[in-house]
Coordinates of C-alpha atoms in Angstrom, one line a residue:
M271 CA 94.2 67.9 65.5
T272 CA 94.5 71.7 63.8
A273 CA 97.9 73.1 64.2
I274 CA 98.5 76.4 65.9
A275 CA 100.0 78.9 64.2
P276 CA 103.4 79.6 66.0
G277 CA 102.4 83.2 68.0
T278 CA 98.7 83.1 67.6
T279 CA 98.6 82.8 71.5
S280 CA 101.3 85.5 72.1
S281 CA 99.2 88.1 70.0
P282 CA 96.1 88.8 72.2
R283 CA 98.7 89.1 74.8
S284 CA 100.7 91.4 73.0
S285 CA 97.3 93.5 72.2
A286 CA 96.4 93.2 75.8
A287 CA 100.2 94.6 76.7
R288 CA 99.6 97.9 74.5
A289 CA 96.3 98.7 75.8
R290 CA 98.0 98.2 79.6
L291 CA 100.3 100.9 78.3
L292 CA 98.3 103.1 76.4
R293 CA 96.3 102.9 80.0
S294 CA 99.0 104.1 81.7
L295 CA 100.4 106.8 80.0
L296 CA 96.6 108.4 78.8
P297 CA 97.0 110.7 81.5
A298 CA 100.5 112.2 80.2
L299 CA 98.7 112.2 76.9
S300 CA 96.0 114.6 78.2
L301 CA 98.4 116.9 79.7
S302 CA 100.2 116.9 76.4
L303 CA 97.3 117.4 74.3
V304 CA 96.1 120.4 76.2
L305 CA 99.8 121.9 76.5
I306 CA 100.2 121.9 73.0
A307 CA 96.4 123.3 72.4
I308 CA 97.9 126.4 74.2
A309 CA 101.1 126.2 72.3
W310 CA 99.0 126.4 69.4
L311 CA 96.5 129.1 70.5
N312 CA 99.4 130.9 72.4
P313 CA 102.9 130.5 71.7
R314 CA 104.1 132.8 74.3
A315 CA 102.5 131.1 77.3
I316 CA 105.4 128.6 76.8
S317 CA 107.9 130.0 79.1
Y318 CA 109.0 130.4 82.4
F319 CA 107.0 133.2 83.5
G320 CA 103.8 131.7 81.2
F321 CA 104.3 128.3 83.3
S322 CA 104.5 130.1 86.5
L323 CA 101.3 132.1 85.5
M324 CA 99.3 129.3 84.7
L325 CA 100.7 126.5 86.8
N326 CA 100.1 129.0 89.8
L327 CA 97.6 126.7 91.6
A328 CA 98.2 123.3 90.6
I329 CA 100.6 123.1 93.9
P330 CA 97.4 123.1 96.0
I331 CA 95.0 121.2 93.8
A332 CA 97.7 118.3 93.1
L333 CA 98.1 118.3 97.3
A334 CA 94.3 117.5 97.3
T335 CA 94.3 115.2 94.3
I336 CA 96.6 113.3 96.6
A337 CA 94.6 113.8 99.5
Q338 CA 91.4 112.0 97.8
M339 CA 93.6 109.8 96.2
F340 CA 94.2 108.1 99.3
V341 CA 90.5 107.9 100.4
I342 CA 90.1 106.1 97.0
S343 CA 92.4 103.9 97.1
G344 CA 91.1 102.2 100.3
N345 CA 87.5 102.4 98.2
E346 CA 85.9 105.1 99.9
L347 CA 85.2 108.8 98.7
D348 CA 85.9 112.1 100.8
L349 CA 83.5 114.7 99.8
S350 CA 84.9 117.3 102.1
I351 CA 88.0 117.7 101.2
G352 CA 87.2 121.1 99.7
T353 CA 85.5 122.5 102.8
F354 CA 88.7 121.3 104.5
V355 CA 91.2 123.1 102.9
G356 CA 89.2 126.3 103.2
F357 CA 89.1 125.4 107.1
V358 CA 92.8 124.9 107.1
G359 CA 93.3 128.2 104.8
C360 CA 91.4 130.1 107.4
V361 CA 93.6 128.8 110.3
T362 CA 96.4 129.3 108.2
A363 CA 96.1 133.1 108.0
T364 CA 95.1 133.7 111.3
W365 CA 96.1 131.5 114.2
L366 CA 99.1 129.8 112.5
K367 CA 100.0 133.7 111.7
D368 CA 99.2 135.3 114.8
A369 CA 99.6 132.1 117.4
P370 CA 101.9 129.6 115.5
L371 CA 101.2 127.5 118.3
L372 CA 97.7 127.7 118.6
G373 CA 97.7 127.3 114.8
V374 CA 100.0 123.9 114.7
I375 CA 97.6 122.3 117.5
V376 CA 94.7 123.0 115.6
L377 CA 95.8 121.7 112.1
I378 CA 97.1 118.5 114.4
G379 CA 94.0 118.0 115.7
A380 CA 92.3 118.4 112.1
I381 CA 94.5 115.6 110.8
G382 CA 93.0 113.8 114.0
V383 CA 90.0 114.3 113.4
Y384 CA 90.5 112.7 109.8
A385 CA 91.7 109.5 111.7
L386 CA 88.7 109.0 113.8
L387 CA 86.5 109.3 110.7
G388 CA 88.5 106.5 109.1
A389 CA 88.0 104.6 112.6
L390 CA 84.2 105.6 112.6
I391 CA 83.6 104.5 109.2
H392 CA 85.2 101.0 109.6
L393 CA 84.0 100.3 112.9
R394 CA 80.4 100.9 112.4
N395 CA 80.4 99.7 108.2
L396 CA 79.3 103.4 107.5
P397 CA 79.3 104.7 103.7
S398 CA 81.7 107.4 103.5
I399 CA 79.9 109.4 101.3
V400 CA 77.3 110.2 104.1
V401 CA 80.0 110.5 106.7
T402 CA 82.1 113.1 105.2
L403 CA 79.3 114.7 103.2
G404 CA 78.2 115.6 106.9
M405 CA 81.5 117.0 107.5
S406 CA 81.7 119.0 105.0
F407 CA 79.4 121.3 106.8
V408 CA 81.2 121.0 109.8
W409 CA 84.2 122.0 108.6
Q410 CA 82.4 125.0 106.9
G411 CA 81.0 126.3 110.1
L412 CA 84.3 125.8 111.9
A413 CA 86.0 128.1 108.8
I414 CA 83.2 130.9 108.9
L415 CA 84.1 130.8 113.0
V416 CA 87.6 131.1 112.4
L417 CA 87.5 133.8 109.8
P418 CA 83.7 135.4 109.5
K419 CA 84.6 137.5 106.4
P420 CA 87.6 137.4 104.0
G421 CA 90.8 138.4 105.2
G422 CA 93.6 137.4 107.3
K423 CA 97.3 137.0 105.9
A424 CA 99.7 134.3 105.4
P425 CA 102.8 133.4 107.6
D426 CA 106.0 135.3 106.0
W427 CA 107.9 132.1 105.9
L428 CA 104.7 130.4 103.9
L429 CA 104.7 133.6 101.4
A430 CA 108.5 133.3 100.8
L431 CA 108.1 129.2 100.0
M432 CA 105.3 129.7 97.7
S433 CA 106.9 132.4 95.9
F434 CA 110.6 130.9 95.5
K435 CA 111.8 131.0 91.7
P436 CA 114.0 128.4 90.9
P437 CA 116.4 128.9 88.1
F438 CA 115.1 127.4 84.6
I439 CA 112.4 125.1 86.4
P440 CA 109.6 127.3 87.4
F441 CA 108.3 126.1 91.3
P442 CA 104.9 124.4 90.2
I443 CA 106.7 122.2 88.2
I444 CA 109.2 120.9 90.7
A445 CA 106.8 120.6 93.3
A446 CA 104.3 118.1 91.2
L447 CA 107.3 116.6 90.6
V448 CA 108.5 116.1 93.9
I449 CA 105.3 115.5 95.2
A450 CA 104.6 112.6 92.5
A451 CA 107.8 111.2 93.5
V452 CA 107.4 111.0 97.4
V453 CA 103.9 109.4 96.8
H454 CA 104.6 106.9 94.4
F455 CA 107.7 105.6 96.4
G456 CA 105.5 105.3 99.5
L457 CA 102.5 103.8 98.0
M458 CA 103.6 102.2 94.9
R459 CA 107.1 101.1 96.2
T460 CA 107.1 100.0 99.6
S461 CA 105.7 97.0 101.5
Y462 CA 103.1 99.1 103.8
G463 CA 101.9 100.8 100.3
V464 CA 100.8 97.5 99.1
I465 CA 98.7 96.5 102.5
L466 CA 97.2 100.1 101.9
R467 CA 96.2 99.6 98.3
G468 CA 94.7 96.2 99.5
S469 CA 92.5 97.5 101.6
G470 CA 90.7 98.6 98.8
G471 CA 92.1 95.6 96.3
N472 CA 91.1 92.8 98.3
P473 CA 90.4 93.5 102.1
A474 CA 89.3 89.8 102.4
A475 CA 92.7 88.4 102.0
L476 CA 94.6 91.3 103.8
R477 CA 92.5 90.3 106.8
R478 CA 93.1 86.8 106.3
A479 CA 97.1 87.6 106.0
G480 CA 96.3 88.9 109.7
W481 CA 96.7 92.8 108.9
S482 CA 94.3 95.2 110.7
L483 CA 91.7 96.9 108.1
L484 CA 91.1 99.4 111.0
R485 CA 94.7 100.5 111.0
T486 CA 95.1 100.4 107.5
K487 CA 91.9 102.7 107.3
I488 CA 93.1 105.1 109.6
V489 CA 96.5 105.3 107.8
L490 CA 94.4 105.9 104.6
F491 CA 92.3 108.8 106.1
T492 CA 95.1 110.4 108.5
L493 CA 97.4 110.7 105.3
T494 CA 94.5 112.5 103.5
G495 CA 94.0 114.7 106.2
L496 CA 97.9 115.5 106.3
F497 CA 97.7 116.4 102.6
G498 CA 94.5 118.3 103.1
V499 CA 96.6 120.5 105.3
L500 CA 99.6 120.8 103.0
S501 CA 96.9 121.7 100.6
G502 CA 95.1 124.3 102.5
M503 CA 98.5 126.0 103.4
A504 CA 99.9 126.0 99.9
L505 CA 96.7 127.6 98.8
I506 CA 96.9 130.6 101.5
G507 CA 100.7 130.9 100.5
I508 CA 99.3 131.6 96.8
T509 CA 96.6 133.9 97.6
T510 CA 97.9 135.5 100.4
S511 CA 94.6 135.5 102.5
A512 CA 91.8 133.4 102.9
D513 CA 88.2 133.1 102.8
A514 CA 85.8 130.4 104.5
N515 CA 84.8 129.3 101.0
I516 CA 88.0 129.4 99.3
G517 CA 88.3 125.9 98.9
N518 CA 84.9 124.3 98.4
G519 CA 85.7 123.9 94.5
Y520 CA 88.7 121.6 95.5
T521 CA 86.2 118.4 96.2
L522 CA 85.2 117.8 92.7
L523 CA 88.4 118.8 91.0
A524 CA 90.5 116.2 93.8
I525 CA 88.1 113.3 92.6
A526 CA 88.4 114.5 88.7
G527 CA 92.2 114.6 89.2
V528 CA 92.1 111.1 90.3
I529 CA 90.0 109.4 87.7
L530 CA 91.7 111.8 85.0
G531 CA 94.8 110.2 86.4
G532 CA 93.9 106.7 85.9
G533 CA 92.3 106.2 89.2
E534 CA 89.0 104.1 89.7
F535 CA 86.8 104.0 92.8
V536 CA 87.0 100.2 93.4
G537 CA 89.7 98.0 93.6
G538 CA 92.2 100.2 95.1
R539 CA 93.8 101.0 91.4
V540 CA 95.4 104.3 91.6
S541 CA 98.3 106.1 90.1
P542 CA 100.0 108.9 92.3
I543 CA 101.9 110.0 89.3
G544 CA 98.6 110.0 87.4
A545 CA 96.7 111.8 90.1
V546 CA 99.5 114.6 89.9
L547 CA 99.3 115.1 85.8
G548 CA 95.6 115.0 86.1
A549 CA 95.6 117.9 88.9
L550 CA 98.4 119.7 86.5
T551 CA 96.0 119.1 83.3
L552 CA 92.5 120.4 85.2
A553 CA 95.0 123.6 86.3
L554 CA 96.3 124.2 82.4
A555 CA 92.3 123.5 81.3
A556 CA 90.3 125.3 83.8
S557 CA 91.7 128.6 82.9
P558 CA 94.6 129.3 80.6
L559 CA 93.4 126.9 77.8
L560 CA 89.8 127.6 78.0
T561 CA 90.6 131.5 78.1
F562 CA 92.6 131.4 75.2
M563 CA 89.8 129.8 73.5
H564 CA 87.8 132.8 74.2
I565 CA 85.1 130.5 76.3
P566 CA 83.2 132.8 78.4
P567 CA 83.4 132.2 82.5
D568 CA 80.3 130.7 82.4
W569 CA 80.9 127.9 80.3
Q570 CA 84.2 126.9 81.4
V571 CA 83.1 124.5 84.0
A572 CA 81.0 122.6 81.4
A573 CA 84.5 122.6 79.4
N574 CA 86.3 121.1 82.2
G575 CA 83.6 118.5 82.5
A576 CA 83.5 117.4 78.6
I577 CA 87.1 117.1 79.0
L578 CA 86.9 114.9 81.7
I579 CA 84.1 113.3 80.0
I580 CA 86.4 112.3 76.6
V581 CA 89.5 111.1 78.9
L582 CA 87.1 108.6 80.6
A583 CA 85.9 107.4 77.5
A584 CA 88.8 106.6 75.7
R585 CA 89.9 104.9 79.0
V586 CA 86.7 102.8 78.6
L587 CA 88.0 101.8 75.4
I588 CA 91.3 100.6 76.1
S589 CA 89.8 98.8 79.0
R590 CA 87.9 96.7 77.0
R591 CA 90.5 96.1 74.4
E592 CA 92.6 95.3 77.6
R593 CA 89.9 92.9 78.7

């Protein structure tokens, strides 16, 4: 018999471990490369004022990305999150300021609608893409009814919150850290977070263990609605006024942020920290980096897509090595 050299079996294992580590670090590496490029093109941007300006819209993008992440963790997809953010923005700039009680009731009701959508998709076994695509037109129409033309004004307390300037570290960075930490602890470090992720990773085993898939689906969609509301409110706190179309681009940004952060459409594999890092990467690459590179605005969307494709290609190579 041929003797097996010591360490032969451990080499593939160590190689797979390195591949998994590299895969988990890929969102941070992507963000680091974008920051290095910005620092090289415009060193003055790497400052307190520069980060405050470049990451001005990072908070609503990060919240919308987390909202999409909850749906993706259950093997679903939400194509209405962008128009929902726009609807929330219109309610925030009108009813929440002029009639706070009515505004709060409407926003809570909107979260309840998301919970009902989760129940409907599960009970009737409907494709979430079709249901949420239809709801995107509903949210868009409601936003136009609430605010037919651009206008309104954010509540004073929301303006004060979003314009907060802490010492040393810009507020968008602090907010991103808090969002990532809270969601990571709730989804990745608690027993019920394991159950929520298990509904997308192995629903059959979850059902055999006695857990209700209907309840987990409702919870995931409720969390999506909650973070969608927070995203819309944060967006209006930054822009100070609303428009029915203000959040239309957030659907693709949210999906790209989740995927860029290491999430996958199947299997319940998501990363809250990675999703926030992906959102920050998109926020920096969407305007500051491409502007410093003198890329025309008409080409910036294509450039964002190219960045996403490059990162996904790197993930595919790392996944092959991991397997």
